[in-house]
Short mmCIF file of C-alpha atoms and ligand atoms in Angstrom, two decimals:
data_model
loop_
_atom_site.label_atom_id
_atom_site.label_comp_id
_atom_site.label_asym_id
_atom_site.label_seq_id
_atom_site.Cartn_x
_atom_site.Cartn_y
_atom_site.Cartn_z
CA MET A 1 0.00 0.00 0.00
CA ASN A 2 1.44 3.41 -0.99
CA THR A 3 1.61 6.30 1.45
CA VAL A 4 2.50 9.91 0.67
CA SER A 5 3.69 12.60 3.10
CA ILE A 6 2.98 16.25 2.30
CA GLY A 7 4.60 19.11 4.24
CA LYS A 8 4.01 22.81 4.54
CA ALA A 9 4.35 24.80 1.27
CA PRO A 10 5.67 28.37 1.20
CA SER A 11 3.42 29.18 -1.78
CA ILE A 12 1.66 27.68 -4.81
CA ARG A 13 2.68 29.41 -8.01
CA GLY A 14 2.79 28.94 -11.77
CA GLU A 15 0.67 27.76 -14.65
CA ILE A 16 -0.73 24.26 -15.08
CA THR A 17 -3.20 22.21 -17.07
CA VAL A 18 -5.10 19.36 -15.48
CA PRO A 19 -6.00 16.07 -17.25
CA GLY A 20 -9.20 15.71 -19.28
CA ASP A 21 -12.67 15.65 -17.80
CA LYS A 22 -13.57 12.19 -16.55
CA SER A 23 -17.31 12.43 -17.25
CA ILE A 24 -16.83 13.73 -20.79
CA SER A 25 -14.10 11.13 -21.50
CA HIS A 26 -16.46 8.27 -20.53
CA ARG A 27 -19.21 9.61 -22.74
CA SER A 28 -16.91 10.15 -25.72
CA ILE A 29 -16.04 6.44 -25.77
CA MET A 30 -19.63 5.32 -25.27
CA LEU A 31 -21.17 7.53 -27.95
CA GLY A 32 -18.20 6.98 -30.28
CA ALA A 33 -18.74 3.20 -29.99
CA ILE A 34 -22.40 3.34 -31.04
CA ALA A 35 -22.09 6.11 -33.62
CA ARG A 36 -21.50 5.50 -37.35
CA GLY A 37 -17.95 6.28 -38.43
CA VAL A 38 -14.66 7.07 -36.73
CA THR A 39 -14.78 9.34 -33.68
CA THR A 40 -11.55 11.02 -32.56
CA VAL A 41 -11.02 12.17 -28.99
CA ARG A 42 -8.29 14.59 -27.90
CA GLY A 43 -7.60 15.42 -24.27
CA PHE A 44 -8.97 12.01 -23.18
CA LEU A 45 -8.33 11.18 -19.51
CA ARG A 46 -6.22 8.02 -19.30
CA GLY A 47 -7.20 7.30 -15.70
CA GLU A 48 -8.23 3.84 -14.53
CA ASP A 49 -11.96 4.65 -14.57
CA ASN A 50 -11.92 5.68 -18.22
CA MET A 51 -9.73 2.73 -19.17
CA SER A 52 -12.44 0.48 -17.68
CA THR A 53 -14.93 2.03 -20.09
CA MET A 54 -12.53 1.67 -23.00
CA HIS A 55 -11.85 -2.02 -22.25
CA ALA A 56 -15.55 -2.79 -21.90
CA PHE A 57 -16.22 -1.54 -25.43
CA GLN A 58 -13.17 -3.33 -26.83
CA THR A 59 -14.58 -6.51 -25.26
CA MET A 60 -17.79 -5.82 -27.21
CA GLY A 61 -15.84 -5.77 -30.49
CA ILE A 62 -15.28 -2.03 -30.92
CA GLY A 63 -11.92 -1.03 -32.43
CA ILE A 64 -10.29 1.63 -30.26
CA THR A 65 -6.70 2.82 -30.77
CA ASP A 66 -4.57 5.32 -28.86
CA ASP A 67 -1.46 6.91 -30.39
CA GLY A 68 -0.74 8.76 -27.14
CA GLU A 69 -2.36 11.92 -28.46
CA THR A 70 -5.65 10.91 -30.04
CA ILE A 71 -8.08 8.11 -29.29
CA ARG A 72 -9.78 6.69 -32.40
CA ILE A 73 -13.03 4.77 -32.01
CA THR A 74 -14.47 2.91 -34.97
CA GLY A 75 -18.15 2.97 -34.16
CA GLY A 76 -20.48 0.25 -35.38
CA GLY A 77 -23.73 2.22 -35.27
CA LEU A 78 -26.55 1.69 -32.77
CA HIS A 79 -26.54 -2.08 -33.32
CA GLY A 80 -22.81 -2.68 -33.82
CA LEU A 81 -21.89 -4.02 -30.37
CA LYS A 82 -21.15 -7.76 -30.03
CA GLU A 83 -22.11 -9.92 -27.08
CA PRO A 84 -19.17 -9.85 -24.64
CA GLY A 85 -17.72 -13.32 -24.15
CA THR A 86 -16.75 -12.48 -20.59
CA VAL A 87 -17.80 -10.36 -17.61
CA LEU A 88 -17.35 -6.60 -18.13
CA ASP A 89 -15.22 -5.31 -15.25
CA CYS A 90 -15.98 -1.66 -14.48
CA GLY A 91 -13.26 -1.42 -11.80
CA ASN A 92 -13.96 1.45 -9.39
CA SER A 93 -16.09 3.40 -11.84
CA GLY A 94 -19.70 4.17 -10.93
CA THR A 95 -20.15 6.05 -14.19
CA THR A 96 -19.00 3.06 -16.25
CA ILE A 97 -21.26 0.53 -14.56
CA ARG A 98 -24.40 2.67 -14.38
CA LEU A 99 -24.20 4.11 -17.89
CA ILE A 100 -23.20 0.83 -19.49
CA THR A 101 -26.06 -0.98 -17.74
CA GLY A 102 -28.43 1.42 -19.51
CA LEU A 103 -26.74 0.86 -22.85
CA LEU A 104 -26.67 -2.94 -22.38
CA SER A 105 -30.37 -2.91 -21.55
CA GLY A 106 -30.97 -1.90 -25.15
CA GLN A 107 -28.89 -4.71 -26.69
CA SER A 108 -30.34 -7.97 -27.94
CA PHE A 109 -27.73 -10.03 -26.07
CA PHE A 110 -26.78 -11.17 -22.59
CA SER A 111 -24.10 -9.43 -20.52
CA VAL A 112 -22.74 -9.31 -16.98
CA VAL A 113 -21.18 -6.21 -15.35
CA THR A 114 -19.23 -6.01 -12.12
CA GLY A 115 -16.54 -3.95 -10.40
CA ASP A 116 -14.06 -3.77 -7.53
CA GLN A 117 -14.83 -4.26 -3.82
CA TYR A 118 -16.01 -0.63 -3.49
CA LEU A 119 -18.20 -0.59 -6.58
CA ARG A 120 -19.87 -3.87 -5.58
CA LYS A 121 -21.18 -2.10 -2.46
CA ARG A 122 -22.64 0.92 -4.29
CA PRO A 123 -26.40 1.17 -4.98
CA MET A 124 -27.53 -0.08 -8.39
CA LYS A 125 -31.28 -0.16 -7.74
CA ARG A 126 -31.39 3.48 -8.85
CA VAL A 127 -30.75 2.37 -12.45
CA VAL A 128 -32.03 -1.23 -12.31
CA GLU A 129 -35.53 -0.15 -11.24
CA PRO A 130 -36.24 2.36 -14.05
CA LEU A 131 -34.48 0.18 -16.66
CA THR A 132 -36.74 -2.70 -15.60
CA LEU A 133 -39.75 -0.41 -16.06
CA MET A 134 -38.50 0.13 -19.64
CA GLY A 135 -38.53 -3.65 -20.17
CA ALA A 136 -34.95 -4.75 -19.40
CA ARG A 137 -34.45 -7.99 -17.48
CA ILE A 138 -31.72 -7.42 -14.90
CA ILE A 139 -30.81 -9.62 -11.99
CA GLY A 140 -28.07 -9.13 -9.43
CA ARG A 141 -27.05 -9.60 -5.82
CA LYS A 142 -29.50 -8.58 -3.10
CA GLY A 143 -32.54 -8.55 -5.40
CA GLY A 144 -30.74 -6.77 -8.23
CA THR A 145 -29.57 -3.87 -6.08
CA LEU A 146 -25.84 -4.70 -6.07
CA ALA A 147 -23.33 -5.74 -8.75
CA PRO A 148 -22.57 -8.13 -10.35
CA LEU A 149 -25.61 -7.50 -12.54
CA ALA A 150 -26.72 -9.82 -15.35
CA ILE A 151 -28.60 -8.08 -18.15
CA THR A 152 -30.81 -9.54 -20.84
CA GLY A 153 -31.51 -6.57 -23.03
CA GLY A 154 -33.82 -5.66 -25.87
CA GLY A 155 -37.50 -4.86 -26.40
CA LEU A 156 -37.43 -1.57 -24.47
CA LYS A 157 -40.27 0.93 -24.39
CA GLY A 158 -39.84 4.62 -23.57
CA ILE A 159 -41.04 5.80 -20.16
CA GLU A 160 -41.49 9.04 -18.26
CA TYR A 161 -39.32 8.81 -15.17
CA GLN A 162 -39.10 11.19 -12.26
CA SER A 163 -35.78 10.43 -10.57
CA PRO A 164 -35.88 10.82 -6.77
CA VAL A 165 -32.26 12.07 -6.76
CA SER A 166 -30.38 14.51 -8.96
CA SER A 167 -27.92 12.13 -10.60
CA ALA A 168 -26.24 12.39 -13.98
CA GLN A 169 -25.50 8.67 -13.84
CA ILE A 170 -29.19 7.75 -13.53
CA LYS A 171 -30.18 10.29 -16.18
CA SER A 172 -27.46 9.18 -18.61
CA SER A 173 -28.16 5.48 -18.07
CA LEU A 174 -31.80 6.02 -19.05
CA MET A 175 -30.83 8.29 -21.95
CA LEU A 176 -28.60 5.53 -23.37
CA ALA A 177 -31.38 2.95 -22.92
CA GLY A 178 -33.76 5.49 -24.47
CA LEU A 179 -31.74 5.43 -27.70
CA TYR A 180 -32.88 1.81 -28.13
CA ALA A 181 -36.45 2.20 -26.83
CA GLU A 182 -39.65 2.43 -28.80
CA GLY A 183 -40.93 6.01 -28.62
CA GLU A 184 -39.64 8.66 -26.26
CA THR A 185 -37.92 8.43 -22.89
CA THR A 186 -38.25 11.41 -20.55
CA ILE A 187 -36.23 11.77 -17.37
CA SER A 188 -36.64 14.58 -14.85
CA GLU A 189 -34.74 15.21 -11.63
CA PRO A 190 -35.20 17.46 -8.57
CA SER A 191 -32.51 19.86 -9.74
CA LEU A 192 -30.28 19.72 -12.78
CA SER A 193 -27.25 17.40 -12.54
CA ARG A 194 -24.28 17.63 -14.93
CA ASP A 195 -25.57 17.79 -18.50
CA HIS A 196 -22.63 16.37 -20.47
CA SER A 197 -24.80 13.59 -21.90
CA GLU A 198 -27.41 16.02 -23.17
CA ARG A 199 -24.68 18.10 -24.83
CA MET A 200 -22.86 15.14 -26.34
CA PHE A 201 -26.02 13.42 -27.59
CA SER A 202 -26.83 16.65 -29.47
CA LEU A 203 -23.27 16.92 -30.80
CA PHE A 204 -23.53 13.36 -32.20
CA GLY A 205 -26.91 14.13 -33.85
CA GLY A 206 -29.20 12.49 -31.30
CA ASP A 207 -32.80 13.67 -30.98
CA VAL A 208 -32.75 15.30 -27.54
CA THR A 209 -35.04 17.99 -26.16
CA ARG A 210 -34.53 19.67 -22.81
CA ASN A 211 -36.49 21.67 -20.29
CA VAL A 212 -35.37 23.10 -16.93
CA THR A 213 -34.76 19.81 -15.08
CA GLY A 214 -35.71 17.24 -17.68
CA VAL A 215 -34.63 15.67 -20.94
CA THR A 216 -36.42 13.65 -23.62
CA VAL A 217 -34.63 11.24 -25.97
CA ARG A 218 -36.27 9.76 -29.06
CA GLY A 219 -35.31 6.14 -29.71
CA GLY A 220 -33.96 4.63 -32.93
CA VAL A 221 -32.03 7.68 -34.15
CA GLU A 222 -28.56 6.77 -35.46
CA LEU A 223 -25.62 8.88 -34.19
CA THR A 224 -22.78 10.21 -36.34
CA ALA A 225 -19.07 10.08 -35.38
CA GLN A 226 -17.51 13.36 -34.23
CA ASP A 227 -14.14 14.90 -33.43
CA VAL A 228 -14.28 15.59 -29.69
CA THR A 229 -11.86 17.71 -27.67
CA VAL A 230 -12.15 17.08 -23.93
CA PRO A 231 -11.46 20.06 -21.61
CA GLY A 232 -9.56 19.79 -18.32
CA ASP A 233 -11.56 18.37 -15.43
CA ILE A 234 -12.86 21.00 -13.00
CA SER A 235 -13.02 18.24 -10.37
CA SER A 236 -9.23 17.82 -10.68
CA ALA A 237 -8.67 21.59 -10.88
CA ALA A 238 -10.61 21.95 -7.59
CA PHE A 239 -7.75 20.47 -5.53
CA PHE A 240 -5.36 23.05 -6.98
CA MET A 241 -7.89 25.87 -6.56
CA VAL A 242 -8.22 25.08 -2.85
CA ALA A 243 -4.44 24.69 -2.51
CA ALA A 244 -3.79 28.14 -4.04
CA LEU A 245 -6.49 29.72 -1.85
CA ILE A 246 -5.27 28.36 1.50
CA VAL A 247 -1.49 28.55 1.01
CA PRO A 248 -0.23 32.13 1.59
CA ASP A 249 1.43 34.12 -1.18
CA SER A 250 0.02 31.94 -3.96
CA GLU A 251 -1.03 32.69 -7.52
CA LEU A 252 -1.94 29.85 -9.86
CA LEU A 253 -3.30 29.85 -13.42
CA ILE A 254 -5.09 26.64 -14.38
CA ARG A 255 -5.52 26.60 -18.13
CA ASN A 256 -8.21 24.96 -20.25
CA VAL A 257 -10.72 23.87 -17.60
CA GLY A 258 -14.30 22.82 -18.39
CA VAL A 259 -16.65 25.36 -16.78
CA ASN A 260 -20.01 23.87 -17.71
CA PRO A 261 -22.48 25.65 -15.35
CA THR A 262 -23.72 22.27 -14.08
CA ARG A 263 -20.18 21.67 -12.74
CA THR A 264 -19.11 25.09 -11.41
CA GLY A 265 -20.75 24.83 -7.99
CA VAL A 266 -17.26 24.59 -6.49
CA ILE A 267 -16.35 28.00 -7.92
CA ASP A 268 -19.59 29.55 -6.62
CA ILE A 269 -18.97 28.07 -3.17
CA LEU A 270 -15.33 29.17 -2.97
CA LEU A 271 -16.25 32.68 -4.22
CA ALA A 272 -18.94 32.90 -1.51
CA MET A 273 -16.27 31.92 1.03
CA GLY A 274 -14.25 34.95 -0.10
CA GLY A 275 -11.94 33.22 -2.57
CA ASP A 276 -10.12 35.29 -5.20
CA ILE A 277 -10.95 33.32 -8.36
CA GLN A 278 -11.26 34.70 -11.88
CA LEU A 279 -12.41 33.01 -15.08
CA LEU A 280 -10.42 34.21 -18.08
CA ASP A 281 -10.84 33.72 -21.83
CA CYS A 282 -14.22 31.92 -21.64
CA ARG A 283 -14.83 29.94 -24.85
CA GLU A 284 -16.69 26.87 -26.15
CA VAL A 285 -15.04 23.61 -27.27
CA SER A 286 -16.98 20.55 -28.55
CA GLY A 287 -20.20 21.96 -27.13
CA GLU A 288 -18.74 22.58 -23.64
CA PRO A 289 -17.80 25.92 -21.99
CA VAL A 290 -14.07 26.21 -21.22
CA ALA A 291 -11.97 28.88 -19.43
CA ASP A 292 -8.64 29.53 -17.74
CA ILE A 293 -8.95 29.89 -13.96
CA LEU A 294 -6.77 32.31 -12.01
CA VAL A 295 -6.63 31.73 -8.24
CA ARG A 296 -4.88 33.79 -5.54
CA SER A 297 -4.46 33.20 -1.79
CA SER A 298 -7.46 34.44 0.16
CA ARG A 299 -8.81 34.73 3.70
CA LEU A 300 -11.75 32.34 3.57
CA LYS A 301 -14.85 32.53 5.78
CA GLY A 302 -17.38 29.84 6.67
CA ILE A 303 -20.72 29.79 4.82
CA ALA A 304 -23.96 27.75 4.62
CA ILE A 305 -23.99 25.33 1.65
CA GLY A 306 -27.17 23.58 0.50
CA GLY A 307 -29.87 23.37 -2.20
CA ASP A 308 -29.31 23.45 -5.96
CA VAL A 309 -25.57 24.12 -5.74
CA VAL A 310 -24.99 20.67 -4.19
CA PRO A 311 -25.38 18.53 -7.36
CA ARG A 312 -23.30 21.17 -9.20
CA ALA A 313 -20.42 20.55 -6.78
CA ILE A 314 -21.07 16.96 -5.73
CA ASP A 315 -17.57 15.59 -6.40
CA GLU A 316 -15.81 18.61 -4.91
CA PHE A 317 -17.01 18.31 -1.29
CA PRO A 318 -13.83 16.61 -0.05
CA ALA A 319 -11.82 19.60 -1.37
CA ILE A 320 -14.45 22.08 -0.10
CA CYS A 321 -14.15 20.47 3.37
CA ILE A 322 -10.44 21.37 3.38
CA ALA A 323 -11.28 24.98 2.44
CA ALA A 324 -13.86 25.00 5.27
CA ALA A 325 -11.33 23.59 7.74
CA CYS A 326 -9.02 26.53 6.91
CA ALA A 327 -11.77 29.18 6.89
CA GLU A 328 -12.77 31.50 9.69
CA GLY A 329 -15.99 30.37 11.40
CA LEU A 330 -18.59 27.72 10.69
CA THR A 331 -19.34 26.05 7.35
CA THR A 332 -22.51 23.99 7.16
CA VAL A 333 -23.19 21.45 4.40
CA ARG A 334 -26.77 20.20 3.89
CA ASP A 335 -28.79 18.38 1.17
CA ALA A 336 -25.69 16.31 0.42
CA ARG A 337 -26.89 12.84 1.41
CA GLU A 338 -25.53 11.54 -1.91
CA LEU A 339 -22.02 11.92 -0.45
CA ARG A 340 -22.77 8.79 1.57
CA VAL A 341 -22.91 6.61 -1.57
CA LYS A 342 -19.84 7.81 -3.45
CA GLU A 343 -16.60 5.78 -3.77
CA THR A 344 -16.82 5.74 0.02
CA ASP A 345 -19.14 7.48 2.53
CA ARG A 346 -17.48 10.86 2.07
CA ILE A 347 -19.25 12.43 5.07
CA ILE A 348 -17.75 9.88 7.46
CA ALA A 349 -14.40 9.80 5.63
CA MET A 350 -13.89 13.57 5.73
CA ALA A 351 -15.30 14.02 9.25
CA GLU A 352 -13.06 11.35 10.79
CA ASN A 353 -9.92 12.44 8.96
CA LEU A 354 -10.47 16.14 9.72
CA ARG A 355 -10.87 15.29 13.41
CA THR A 356 -7.46 13.59 13.25
CA LEU A 357 -6.12 16.93 12.01
CA GLY A 358 -7.67 18.76 15.00
CA VAL A 359 -10.76 20.17 13.27
CA THR A 360 -14.16 20.20 14.98
CA VAL A 361 -16.69 18.42 12.75
CA THR A 362 -20.26 17.31 13.43
CA GLU A 363 -21.91 14.90 11.02
CA THR A 364 -25.56 15.17 10.06
CA ALA A 365 -27.65 12.76 7.98
CA ASP A 366 -27.18 14.86 4.84
CA GLY A 367 -24.01 16.81 5.49
CA MET A 368 -21.78 18.18 8.21
CA ASP A 369 -20.75 21.24 10.22
CA ILE A 370 -17.09 22.21 10.07
CA THR A 371 -15.58 24.83 12.36
CA GLY A 372 -12.49 26.34 10.77
CA ALA A 373 -9.26 25.75 12.73
CA GLU A 374 -6.55 28.36 13.33
CA GLN A 375 -4.02 25.73 12.33
CA LEU A 376 -4.36 22.13 11.08
CA ASN A 377 -2.36 19.47 12.92
CA GLY A 378 -0.22 16.98 11.05
CA GLY A 379 -0.73 13.23 11.39
CA THR A 380 -1.63 10.07 9.51
CA VAL A 381 -4.94 10.00 7.66
CA ASP A 382 -6.64 7.29 5.63
CA SER A 383 -7.94 7.73 2.07
CA ARG A 384 -10.20 4.66 2.50
CA GLY A 385 -9.36 3.82 -1.11
CA ASP A 386 -11.17 6.94 -2.38
CA HIS A 387 -9.18 9.08 -4.83
CA ARG A 388 -10.83 12.38 -3.93
CA ILE A 389 -10.35 11.82 -0.18
CA ALA A 390 -6.65 11.08 -0.80
CA MET A 391 -6.08 14.22 -2.88
CA SER A 392 -8.01 16.52 -0.50
CA LEU A 393 -6.07 15.34 2.53
CA SER A 394 -2.83 15.80 0.60
CA VAL A 395 -3.80 19.44 -0.06
CA ALA A 396 -4.38 19.88 3.70
CA GLY A 397 -0.74 18.86 4.23
CA LEU A 398 0.36 22.06 2.44
CA VAL A 399 -0.80 24.18 5.40
CA ALA A 400 -0.57 21.79 8.38
CA GLN A 401 1.72 22.42 11.34
CA SER A 402 3.65 19.20 10.64
CA PRO A 403 3.47 16.83 7.63
CA ILE A 404 0.31 14.88 6.82
CA THR A 405 0.82 11.27 5.77
CA VAL A 406 -1.95 9.90 3.56
CA THR A 407 -2.27 6.11 3.36
CA ASP A 408 -3.61 4.04 0.47
CA THR A 409 -2.89 6.60 -2.27
CA GLU A 410 -2.89 4.24 -5.30
CA CYS A 411 -6.55 5.18 -5.75
CA VAL A 412 -5.49 8.59 -7.08
CA GLY A 413 -4.87 6.77 -10.38
CA THR A 414 -8.60 6.31 -10.95
CA SER A 415 -9.07 9.97 -11.91
CA PHE A 416 -5.76 11.88 -11.68
CA PRO A 417 -2.63 9.74 -12.19
CA THR A 418 -0.38 12.84 -12.44
CA PHE A 419 -1.68 14.55 -9.27
CA TYR A 420 1.45 14.25 -7.11
CA PRO A 421 4.01 15.30 -9.79
CA LEU A 422 1.79 18.28 -10.65
CA LEU A 423 1.50 19.27 -6.99
CA GLU A 424 5.26 19.10 -6.67
CA LYS A 425 5.59 21.35 -9.72
CA VAL A 426 3.49 24.21 -8.25
CA VAL A 427 4.89 24.13 -4.74
CA ALA A 428 7.42 26.93 -4.97
CA PRO A 429 10.82 25.90 -3.54
CA CYS A 430 11.68 27.44 -0.15
C1 S3P B 501 -20.91 11.42 -12.81
C2 S3P B 501 -21.98 11.75 -12.04
C3 S3P B 501 -21.91 11.95 -10.59
C4 S3P B 501 -20.48 12.10 -10.11
C5 S3P B 501 -19.56 11.10 -10.72
C6 S3P B 501 -19.56 11.25 -12.24
C7 S3P B 501 -21.09 11.24 -14.27
O1 S3P B 501 -22.49 10.83 -9.94
O2 S3P B 501 -20.43 12.00 -8.70
O3 S3P B 501 -18.24 11.27 -10.25
O4 S3P B 501 -20.09 11.22 -15.01
O5 S3P B 501 -22.24 11.13 -14.70
P1 S3P B 501 -24.07 10.76 -9.60
O6 S3P B 501 -24.79 10.72 -10.86
O7 S3P B 501 -24.23 9.50 -8.80
O8 S3P B 501 -24.37 12.00 -8.80
#
C-alpha cells in the first residue's frame, strides 16, 4: 500500500493544465462506440476509470486505438456491439457501470457487469428499477440492487421517469437505454445534474429535447461520429484551486478547464467563502464551456452550503471540506446525502480524517458542520481507497503544522494519475 507525506508549502505558483474531464471522456467512448464512423477524442483522460470504459467496449468488439495523443473509435452504429464473451469489469467506476447498464439494456444479447470491492457495495437499484420499467431484465445480488448484474436486453419501451435524486449517472443510463427504446424516454430530476450527456447526444446528432430539469430522448435515431476535444476536469482543478487559496502568497493559473455551469458549484462556493478566483478567456469547445482559472491566496470565511448548488459541486465536497477547515468560522453542508454513496461514505471519511487533524466536525444525515481551525495538525490520515479523499487530505498537508501522511494513495490513479508530480511542480521551492 502506498503512502504519501505532504509538508508545509511556502506558496503555490505557476501555470498548469489538469488532465481531461472524466465524465466527458467516458461519454466520448460510449457515444463513439455506437455512432456511425470514426470518432476522434483529444484530451482524453487516461485514468483507470476511463480505461475500464474503453476495455468494456473493446470486449464488445469495438476497435479503439490510442497513439498517445488521439483516441480513435471505430463505431459500429446503434446495433454494432457484439455480445461480450466475458464479464465486463468496471473497476472502481460508478459512471462506467451505471451508464453501461443502460446501454446494455438496449442490446439484444446477454451481458454481466461487475466492479471492484467498493463498486460492488454501491447502490444499483437506482438504475435497475427504471431500466426494468422500460422492459430490461436485470438480476443481481441482493434482489438486483448490487453488482454483479446480469442483463438480458432488448424490447425496451420509452417511459417518463421522475428520478428521486439529482444524478447524472441515472439520467445518462436512461438516456442511453432510451436510444434503443420504442418512442420517447423522458427523465426529470429534482434539480439539474451535470448535463454532459445532453450536450454530447446533441453533438452526435441524437434527438434530444430539454427543459429546466428534464430531458427527452427519441429512440432509434442513429448517431454520427464526431471529433471531440475534452477540456480539463474541474473536479481535478478543484484540488489546486483550494491549494492556491489556502497557502499564503500563492497565484496559480489553471488553463483549459471545463466550466459547464452544471459543474461550477465549487467555484460559486469558494467565491462565496471569499476566494479570489477569476475566469479568463471563456470559450466553447466541442459543445462545452471552457476557461482559464486564475486563483490567488485568500482569507476564507465559513458559509452555509445547500440546495441546488450541491449537485453542481457533488464531487468537490472533499476539497471544499479542506477549504472550510481553513476558513474563519462555521461552514454547514446540507442536502448532500448523496455523499454517503460515493466511492466511500465521504461524510464519514472527511469528518473522521479532519478530526485527526484537529478540526471540529459534526456529522448530520445529509451533510456536516465544520468549524475552521486556526491551524491544522499533522498526522496520519486514511484515504479509505477513495481518490478524492486522498487528494483533498494531501492538499491539507500544504498548510498543516507538521506533515500529513496519507495512506492508500494508489486510488489517485482512478481519476488523476499525475496529481502528485503536478503538486510538486506548483509548490514553490523554499
Ligand atoms: C458522474 C456523475 C456523478 C459524479 C460522478 C460522475 C457522471 O455521480 O459523482 O463522479 O459522469 O455522470 P451521480 O450521478 O451519482 O451523482
